[in-house]
PDB file of C-alpha atoms in Angstrom:
ATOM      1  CA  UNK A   1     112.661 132.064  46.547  1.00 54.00           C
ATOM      2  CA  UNK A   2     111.449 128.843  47.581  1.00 63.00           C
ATOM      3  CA  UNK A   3     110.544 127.968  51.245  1.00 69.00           C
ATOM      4  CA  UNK A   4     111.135 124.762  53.132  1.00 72.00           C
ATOM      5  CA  UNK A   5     108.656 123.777  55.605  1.00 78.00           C
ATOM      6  CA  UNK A   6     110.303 122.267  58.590  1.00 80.00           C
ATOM      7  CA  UNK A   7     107.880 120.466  60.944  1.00 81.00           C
ATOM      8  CA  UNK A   8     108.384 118.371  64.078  1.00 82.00           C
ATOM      9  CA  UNK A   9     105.127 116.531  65.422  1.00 79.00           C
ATOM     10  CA  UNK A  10     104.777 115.743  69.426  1.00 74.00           C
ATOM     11  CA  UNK A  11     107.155 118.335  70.593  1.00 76.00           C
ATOM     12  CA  UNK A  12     108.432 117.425  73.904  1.00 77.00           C
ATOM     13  CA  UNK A  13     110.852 119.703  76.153  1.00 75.00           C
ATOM     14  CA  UNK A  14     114.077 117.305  74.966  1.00 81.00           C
ATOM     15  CA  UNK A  15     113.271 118.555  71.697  1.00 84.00           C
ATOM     16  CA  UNK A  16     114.755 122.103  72.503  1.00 84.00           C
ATOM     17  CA  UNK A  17     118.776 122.276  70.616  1.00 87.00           C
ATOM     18  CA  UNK A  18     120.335 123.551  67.417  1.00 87.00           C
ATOM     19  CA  UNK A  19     119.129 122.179  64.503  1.00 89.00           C
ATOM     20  CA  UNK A  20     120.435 122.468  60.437  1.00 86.00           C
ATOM     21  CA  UNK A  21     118.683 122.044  57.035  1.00 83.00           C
ATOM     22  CA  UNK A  22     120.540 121.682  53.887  1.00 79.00           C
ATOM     23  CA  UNK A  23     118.779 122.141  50.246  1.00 78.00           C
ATOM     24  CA  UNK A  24     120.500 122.187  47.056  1.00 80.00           C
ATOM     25  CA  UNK A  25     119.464 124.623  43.955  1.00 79.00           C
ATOM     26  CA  UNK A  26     119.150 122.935  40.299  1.00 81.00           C
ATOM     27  CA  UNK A  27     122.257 125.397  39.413  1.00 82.00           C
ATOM     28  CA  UNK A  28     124.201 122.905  42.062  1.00 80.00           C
ATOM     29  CA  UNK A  29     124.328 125.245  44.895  1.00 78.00           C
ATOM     30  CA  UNK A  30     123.779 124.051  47.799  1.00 79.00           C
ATOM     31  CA  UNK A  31     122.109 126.149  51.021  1.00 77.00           C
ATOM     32  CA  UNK A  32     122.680 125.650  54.452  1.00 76.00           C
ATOM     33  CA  UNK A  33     120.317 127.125  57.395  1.00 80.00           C
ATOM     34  CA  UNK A  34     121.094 126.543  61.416  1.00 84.00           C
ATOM     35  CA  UNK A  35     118.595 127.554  64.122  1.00 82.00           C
ATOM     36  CA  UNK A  36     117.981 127.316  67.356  1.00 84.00           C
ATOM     37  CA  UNK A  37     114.768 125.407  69.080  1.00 83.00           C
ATOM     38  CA  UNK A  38     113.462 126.600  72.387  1.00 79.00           C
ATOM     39  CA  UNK A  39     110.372 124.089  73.815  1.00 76.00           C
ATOM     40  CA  UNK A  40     108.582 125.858  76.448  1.00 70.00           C
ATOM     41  CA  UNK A  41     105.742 123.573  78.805  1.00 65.00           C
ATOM     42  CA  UNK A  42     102.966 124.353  76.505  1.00 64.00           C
ATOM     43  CA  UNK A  43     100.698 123.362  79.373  1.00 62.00           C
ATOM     44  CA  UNK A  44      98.248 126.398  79.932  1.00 65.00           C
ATOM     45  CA  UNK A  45      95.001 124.315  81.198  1.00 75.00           C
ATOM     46  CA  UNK A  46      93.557 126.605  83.747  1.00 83.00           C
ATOM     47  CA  UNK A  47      93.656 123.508  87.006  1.00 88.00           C
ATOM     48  CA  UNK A  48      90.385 124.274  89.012  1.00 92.00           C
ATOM     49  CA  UNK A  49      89.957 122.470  92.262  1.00 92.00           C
ATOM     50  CA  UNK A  50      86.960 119.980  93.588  1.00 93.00           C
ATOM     51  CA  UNK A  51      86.687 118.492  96.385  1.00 92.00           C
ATOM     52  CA  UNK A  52      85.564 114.876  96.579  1.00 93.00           C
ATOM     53  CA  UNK A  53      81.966 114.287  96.992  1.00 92.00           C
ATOM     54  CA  UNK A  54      80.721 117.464  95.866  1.00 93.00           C
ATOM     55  CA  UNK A  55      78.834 118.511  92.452  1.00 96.00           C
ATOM     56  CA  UNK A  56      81.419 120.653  90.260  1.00 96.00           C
ATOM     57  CA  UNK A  57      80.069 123.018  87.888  1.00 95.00           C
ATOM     58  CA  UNK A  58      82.139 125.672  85.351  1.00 94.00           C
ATOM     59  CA  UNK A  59      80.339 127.862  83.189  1.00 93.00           C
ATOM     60  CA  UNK A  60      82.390 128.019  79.726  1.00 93.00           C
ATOM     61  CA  UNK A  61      81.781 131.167  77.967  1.00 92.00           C
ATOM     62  CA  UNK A  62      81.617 132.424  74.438  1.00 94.00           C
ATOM     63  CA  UNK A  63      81.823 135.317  72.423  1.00 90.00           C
ATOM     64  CA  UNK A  64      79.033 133.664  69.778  1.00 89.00           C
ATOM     65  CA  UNK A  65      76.171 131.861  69.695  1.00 90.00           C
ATOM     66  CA  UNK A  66      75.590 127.941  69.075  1.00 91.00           C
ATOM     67  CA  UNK A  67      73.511 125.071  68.099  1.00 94.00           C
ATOM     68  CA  UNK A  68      75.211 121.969  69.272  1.00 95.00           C
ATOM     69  CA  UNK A  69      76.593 121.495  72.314  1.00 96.00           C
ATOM     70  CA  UNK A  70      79.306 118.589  74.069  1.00 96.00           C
ATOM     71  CA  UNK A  71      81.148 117.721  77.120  1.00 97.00           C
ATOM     72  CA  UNK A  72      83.932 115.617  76.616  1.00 96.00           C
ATOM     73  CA  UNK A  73      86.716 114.094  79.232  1.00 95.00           C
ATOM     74  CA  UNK A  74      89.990 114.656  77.174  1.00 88.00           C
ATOM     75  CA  UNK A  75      89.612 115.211  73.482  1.00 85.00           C
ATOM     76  CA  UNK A  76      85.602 114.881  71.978  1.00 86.00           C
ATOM     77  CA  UNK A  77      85.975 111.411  70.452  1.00 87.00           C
ATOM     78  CA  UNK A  78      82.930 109.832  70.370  1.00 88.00           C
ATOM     79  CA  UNK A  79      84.280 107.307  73.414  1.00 90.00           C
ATOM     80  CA  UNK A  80      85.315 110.209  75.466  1.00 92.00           C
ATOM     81  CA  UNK A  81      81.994 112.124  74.934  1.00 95.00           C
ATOM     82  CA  UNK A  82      80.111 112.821  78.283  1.00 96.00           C
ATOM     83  CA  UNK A  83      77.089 114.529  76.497  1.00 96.00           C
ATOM     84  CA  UNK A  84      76.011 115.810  73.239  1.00 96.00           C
ATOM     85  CA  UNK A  85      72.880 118.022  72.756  1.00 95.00           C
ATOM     86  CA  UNK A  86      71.500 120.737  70.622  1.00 95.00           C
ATOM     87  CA  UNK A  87      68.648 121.408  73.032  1.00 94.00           C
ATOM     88  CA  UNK A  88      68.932 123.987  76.161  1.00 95.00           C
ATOM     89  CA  UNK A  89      69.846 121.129  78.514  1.00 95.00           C
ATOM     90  CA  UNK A  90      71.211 117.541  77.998  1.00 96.00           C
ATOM     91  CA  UNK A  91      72.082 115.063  80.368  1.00 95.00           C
ATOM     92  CA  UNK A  92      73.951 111.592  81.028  1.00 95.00           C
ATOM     93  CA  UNK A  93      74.422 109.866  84.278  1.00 95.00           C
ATOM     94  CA  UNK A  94      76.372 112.526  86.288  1.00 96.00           C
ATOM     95  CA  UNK A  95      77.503 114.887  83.662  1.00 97.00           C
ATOM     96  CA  UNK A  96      75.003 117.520  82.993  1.00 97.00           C
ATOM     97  CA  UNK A  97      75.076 120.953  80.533  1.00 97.00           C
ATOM     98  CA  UNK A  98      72.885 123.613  80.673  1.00 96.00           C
ATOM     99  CA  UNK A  99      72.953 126.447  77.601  1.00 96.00           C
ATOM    100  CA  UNK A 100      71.828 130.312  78.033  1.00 94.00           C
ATOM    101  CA  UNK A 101      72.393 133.248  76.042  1.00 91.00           C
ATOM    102  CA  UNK A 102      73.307 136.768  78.311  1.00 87.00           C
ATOM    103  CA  UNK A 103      72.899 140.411  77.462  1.00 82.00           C
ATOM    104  CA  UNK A 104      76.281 140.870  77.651  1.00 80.00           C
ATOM    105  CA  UNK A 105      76.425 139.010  74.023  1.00 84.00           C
ATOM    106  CA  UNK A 106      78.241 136.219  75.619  1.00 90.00           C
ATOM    107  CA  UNK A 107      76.699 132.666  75.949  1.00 93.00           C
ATOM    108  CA  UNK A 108      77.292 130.189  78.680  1.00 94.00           C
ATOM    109  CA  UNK A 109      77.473 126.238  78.093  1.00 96.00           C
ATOM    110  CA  UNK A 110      77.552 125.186  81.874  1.00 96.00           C
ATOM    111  CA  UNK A 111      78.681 121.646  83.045  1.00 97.00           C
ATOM    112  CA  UNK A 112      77.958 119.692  86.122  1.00 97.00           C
ATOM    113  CA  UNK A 113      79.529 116.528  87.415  1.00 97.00           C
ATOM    114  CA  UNK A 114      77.548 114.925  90.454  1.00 96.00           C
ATOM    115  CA  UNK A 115      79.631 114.128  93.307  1.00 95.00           C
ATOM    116  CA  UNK A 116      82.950 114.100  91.710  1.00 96.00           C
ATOM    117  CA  UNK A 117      85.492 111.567  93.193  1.00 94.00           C
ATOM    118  CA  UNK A 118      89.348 111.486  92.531  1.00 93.00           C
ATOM    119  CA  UNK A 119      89.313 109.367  89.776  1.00 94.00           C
ATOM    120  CA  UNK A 120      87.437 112.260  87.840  1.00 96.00           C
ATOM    121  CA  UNK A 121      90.219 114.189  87.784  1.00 94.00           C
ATOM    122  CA  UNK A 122      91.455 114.900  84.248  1.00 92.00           C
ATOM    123  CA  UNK A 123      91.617 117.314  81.375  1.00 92.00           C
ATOM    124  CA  UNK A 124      87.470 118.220  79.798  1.00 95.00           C
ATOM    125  CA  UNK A 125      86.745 120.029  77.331  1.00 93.00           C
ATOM    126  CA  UNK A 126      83.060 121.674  76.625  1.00 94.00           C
ATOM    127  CA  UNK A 127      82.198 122.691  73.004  1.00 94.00           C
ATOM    128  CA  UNK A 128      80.059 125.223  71.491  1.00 95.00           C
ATOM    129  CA  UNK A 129      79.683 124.290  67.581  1.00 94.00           C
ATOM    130  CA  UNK A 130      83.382 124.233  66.698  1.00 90.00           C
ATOM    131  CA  UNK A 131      84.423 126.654  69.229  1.00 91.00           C
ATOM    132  CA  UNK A 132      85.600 125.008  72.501  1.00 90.00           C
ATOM    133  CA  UNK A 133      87.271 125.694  75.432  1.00 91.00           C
ATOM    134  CA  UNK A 134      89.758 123.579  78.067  1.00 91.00           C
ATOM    135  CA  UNK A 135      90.111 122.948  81.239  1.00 92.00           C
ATOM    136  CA  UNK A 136      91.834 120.831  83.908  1.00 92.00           C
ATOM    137  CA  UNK A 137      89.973 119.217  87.053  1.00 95.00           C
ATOM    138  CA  UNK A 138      91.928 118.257  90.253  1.00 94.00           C
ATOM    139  CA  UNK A 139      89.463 116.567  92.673  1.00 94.00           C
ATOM    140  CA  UNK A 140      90.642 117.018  96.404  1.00 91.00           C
ATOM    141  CA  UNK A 141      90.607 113.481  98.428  1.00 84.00           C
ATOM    142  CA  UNK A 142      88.298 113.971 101.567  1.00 77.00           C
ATOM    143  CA  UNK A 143      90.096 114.341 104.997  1.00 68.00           C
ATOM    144  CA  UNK A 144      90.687 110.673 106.592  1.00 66.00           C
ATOM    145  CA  UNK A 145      89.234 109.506 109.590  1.00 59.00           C
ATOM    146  CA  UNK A 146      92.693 108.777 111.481  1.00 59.00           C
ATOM    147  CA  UNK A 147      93.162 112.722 110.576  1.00 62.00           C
ATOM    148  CA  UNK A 148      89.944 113.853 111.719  1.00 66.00           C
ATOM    149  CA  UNK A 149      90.543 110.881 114.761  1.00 73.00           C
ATOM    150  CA  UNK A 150      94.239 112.719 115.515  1.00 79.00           C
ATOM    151  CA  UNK A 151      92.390 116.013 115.456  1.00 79.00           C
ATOM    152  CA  UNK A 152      89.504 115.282 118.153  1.00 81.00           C
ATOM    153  CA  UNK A 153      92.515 113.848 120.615  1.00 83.00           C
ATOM    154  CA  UNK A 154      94.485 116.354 120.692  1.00 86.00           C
ATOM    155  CA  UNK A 155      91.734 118.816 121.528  1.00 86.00           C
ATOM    156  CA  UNK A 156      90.653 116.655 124.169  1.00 87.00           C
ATOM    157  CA  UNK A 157      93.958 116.262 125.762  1.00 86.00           C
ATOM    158  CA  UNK A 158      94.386 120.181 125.623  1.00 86.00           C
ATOM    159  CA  UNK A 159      90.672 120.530 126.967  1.00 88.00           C
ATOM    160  CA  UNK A 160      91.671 117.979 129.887  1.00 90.00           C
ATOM    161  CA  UNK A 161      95.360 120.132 130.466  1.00 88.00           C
ATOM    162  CA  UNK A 162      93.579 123.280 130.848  1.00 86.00           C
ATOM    163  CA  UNK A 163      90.855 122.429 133.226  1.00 87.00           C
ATOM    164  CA  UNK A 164      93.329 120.660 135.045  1.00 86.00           C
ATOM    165  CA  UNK A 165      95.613 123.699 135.942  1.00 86.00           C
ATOM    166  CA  UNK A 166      92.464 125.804 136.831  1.00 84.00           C
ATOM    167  CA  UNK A 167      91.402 123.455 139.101  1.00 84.00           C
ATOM    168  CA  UNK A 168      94.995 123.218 140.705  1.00 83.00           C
ATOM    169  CA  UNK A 169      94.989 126.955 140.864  1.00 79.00           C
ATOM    170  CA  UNK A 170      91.763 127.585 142.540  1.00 77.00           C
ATOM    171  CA  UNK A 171      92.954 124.989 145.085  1.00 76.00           C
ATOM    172  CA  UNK A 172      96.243 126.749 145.821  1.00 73.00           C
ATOM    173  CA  UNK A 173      94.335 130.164 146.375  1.00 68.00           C
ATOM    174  CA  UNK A 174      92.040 129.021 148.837  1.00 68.00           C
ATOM    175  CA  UNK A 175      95.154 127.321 150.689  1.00 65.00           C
ATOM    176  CA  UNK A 176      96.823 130.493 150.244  1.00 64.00           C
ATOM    177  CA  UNK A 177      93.899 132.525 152.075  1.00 64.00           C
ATOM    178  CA  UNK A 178      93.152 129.981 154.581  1.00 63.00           C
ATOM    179  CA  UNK A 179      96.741 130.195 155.692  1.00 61.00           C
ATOM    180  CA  UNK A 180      96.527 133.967 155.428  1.00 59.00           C
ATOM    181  CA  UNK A 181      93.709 134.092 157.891  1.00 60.00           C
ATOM    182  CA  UNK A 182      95.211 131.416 160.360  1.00 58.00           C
ATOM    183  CA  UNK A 183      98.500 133.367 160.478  1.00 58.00           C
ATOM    184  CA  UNK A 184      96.480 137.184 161.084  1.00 55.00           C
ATOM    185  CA  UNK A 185      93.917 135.697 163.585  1.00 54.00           C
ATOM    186  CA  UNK A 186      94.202 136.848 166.873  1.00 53.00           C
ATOM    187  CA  UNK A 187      93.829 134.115 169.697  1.00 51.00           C
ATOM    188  CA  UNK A 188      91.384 134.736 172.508  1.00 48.00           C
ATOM    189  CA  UNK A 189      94.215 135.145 175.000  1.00 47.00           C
ATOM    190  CA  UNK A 190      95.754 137.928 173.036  1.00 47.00           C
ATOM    191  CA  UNK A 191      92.459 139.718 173.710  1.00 47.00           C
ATOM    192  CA  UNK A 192      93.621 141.224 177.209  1.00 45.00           C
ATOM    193  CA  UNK A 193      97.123 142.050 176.390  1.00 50.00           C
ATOM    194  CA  UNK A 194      96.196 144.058 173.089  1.00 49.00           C
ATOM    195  CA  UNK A 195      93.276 145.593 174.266  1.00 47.00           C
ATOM    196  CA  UNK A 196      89.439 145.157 172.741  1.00 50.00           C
ATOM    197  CA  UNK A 197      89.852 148.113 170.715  1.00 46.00           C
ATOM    198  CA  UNK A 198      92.538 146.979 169.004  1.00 46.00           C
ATOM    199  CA  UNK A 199      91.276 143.723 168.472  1.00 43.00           C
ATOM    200  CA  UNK A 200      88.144 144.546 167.068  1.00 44.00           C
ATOM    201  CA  UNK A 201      90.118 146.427 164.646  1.00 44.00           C
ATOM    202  CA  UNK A 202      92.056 143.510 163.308  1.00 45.00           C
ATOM    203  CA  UNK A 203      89.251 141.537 162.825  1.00 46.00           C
ATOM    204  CA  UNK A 204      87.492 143.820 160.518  1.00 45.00           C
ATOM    205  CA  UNK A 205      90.252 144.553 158.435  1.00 48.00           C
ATOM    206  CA  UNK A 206      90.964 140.873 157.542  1.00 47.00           C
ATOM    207  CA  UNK A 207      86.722 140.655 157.404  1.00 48.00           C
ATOM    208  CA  UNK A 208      86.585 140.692 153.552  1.00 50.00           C
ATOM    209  CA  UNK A 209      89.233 138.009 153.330  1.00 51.00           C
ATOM    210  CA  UNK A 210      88.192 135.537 156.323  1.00 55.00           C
ATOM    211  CA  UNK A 211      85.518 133.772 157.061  1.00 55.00           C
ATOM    212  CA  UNK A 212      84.014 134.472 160.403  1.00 54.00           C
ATOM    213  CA  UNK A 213      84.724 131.699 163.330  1.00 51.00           C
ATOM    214  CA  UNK A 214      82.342 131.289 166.537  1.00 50.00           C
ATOM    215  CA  UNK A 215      85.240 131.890 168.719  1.00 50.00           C
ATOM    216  CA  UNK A 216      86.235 135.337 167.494  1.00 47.00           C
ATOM    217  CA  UNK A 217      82.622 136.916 166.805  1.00 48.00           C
ATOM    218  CA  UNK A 218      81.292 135.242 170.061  1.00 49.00           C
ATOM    219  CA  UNK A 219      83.565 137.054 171.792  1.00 51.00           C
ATOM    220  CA  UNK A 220      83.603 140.477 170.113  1.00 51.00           C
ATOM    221  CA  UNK A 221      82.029 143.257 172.518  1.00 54.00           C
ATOM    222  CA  UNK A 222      79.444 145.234 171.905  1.00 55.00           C
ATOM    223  CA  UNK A 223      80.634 147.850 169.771  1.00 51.00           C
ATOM    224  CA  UNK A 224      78.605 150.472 171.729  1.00 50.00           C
ATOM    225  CA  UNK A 225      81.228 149.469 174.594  1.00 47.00           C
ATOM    226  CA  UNK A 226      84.114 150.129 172.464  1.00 46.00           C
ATOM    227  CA  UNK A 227      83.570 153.592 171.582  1.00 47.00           C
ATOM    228  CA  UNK A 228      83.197 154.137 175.485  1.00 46.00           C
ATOM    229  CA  UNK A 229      86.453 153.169 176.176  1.00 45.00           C
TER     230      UNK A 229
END
């Protein structure tokens, strides 16, 4: 039986639909075929995350060992290649790789990007021989000062707010008490209608919560006097 390859290059997600091939044997018969085409997002990149003005590194591992190493931005043409070495360590303005072998029969082709900006972002790729592996870099844009601006306000306003209220609070307690102890302090004419005894008795039970005045304590009797009476 003879087989028909049916290729279509660039596959995009419009490309999903039915589809139909037609052939015709030297005998004059002629062979139809339908399928169906389902594109799926073929984009599995693994996205890892900078942020902006820091030095990325990713260690890209693999199962074998290498002589010649690369770090290329997109695919390793030679204008897209960052650096090329088959040494331990290479290096080109910013982009850096580092290679070490592991116990665990794995080796490690590390890269390094010094203080990556947004315009960094992109697909990379880091090779080891012919083996290689992907990845996808989104750098982070720094917080703005009108954020950072916003931020310090608002906690200065709340700051303000709060001390504020305690300040308003501690000021409506002491009018509170000094009311209190206006209200409950017995006048010196009410001193020979209540008695001493019973006088000296109010004043030390609103002691804790009143200051003393010269007028009361001045006139207070000696307490040796009360207990005779």
């Amino acid at each position: 039986m003879d087989i028909i390859d049916v290729r279509i290059s660039n596959l995009t997600l419009n490309d999903s639909g039915r589809y139909s091939c037609f052939w015709q044997e030297p005998s004059g018969l002629r062979i139809y075929h339908e399928f169906m085409a389902e594109v799926t997002d073929g984009d599995l990149t693994p996205a890892i995350t900078a942020a902006a003005g820091k030095d990325f590194r990713l260690s890209c591992s693999f199962s074998t060992s290498g002589n010649k190493k690369r770090f290329c931005r997109n695919t390793c043409s030679k204008k897209n290649m960052l650096v090329e070495t088959t040494g331990d360590r290479g290096r080109r303005g910013r982009y850096r790789v580092e290679y070490s072998e592991h116990a665990d029969d794995l080796s490690y082709v590390d890269v390094t990007i010094k203080a990556v900006s947004q315009s960094d972002s992109g697909v990379y790729q880091c090779y080891l021989d012919t083996s290689s592996k992907t990845f996808r870099l989104d750098v982070l844009a720094p917080p703005t000062s009108s954020g950072l601006l916003i931020l310090t306000t608002l906690a200065c306003v709340v700051l303000i707010t709060m001390t504020t209220i305690l300040i308003i609070c501690c000021r409506r307690h002491d009018d509170e008490r000094k009311h209190l102890c206006e209200t409950n302090m017995p006048k010196k004419k009410e001193k020979a209608e209540r008695g001493q005894t019973h006088f000296y008795g109010t004043v030390v039970n609103l002691y804790e919560m009143c200051p003393p005045t010269e007028d009361t304590y001045q006139d207070l009797p000696p307490q040796q006097e009360l207990k005779q009476n």
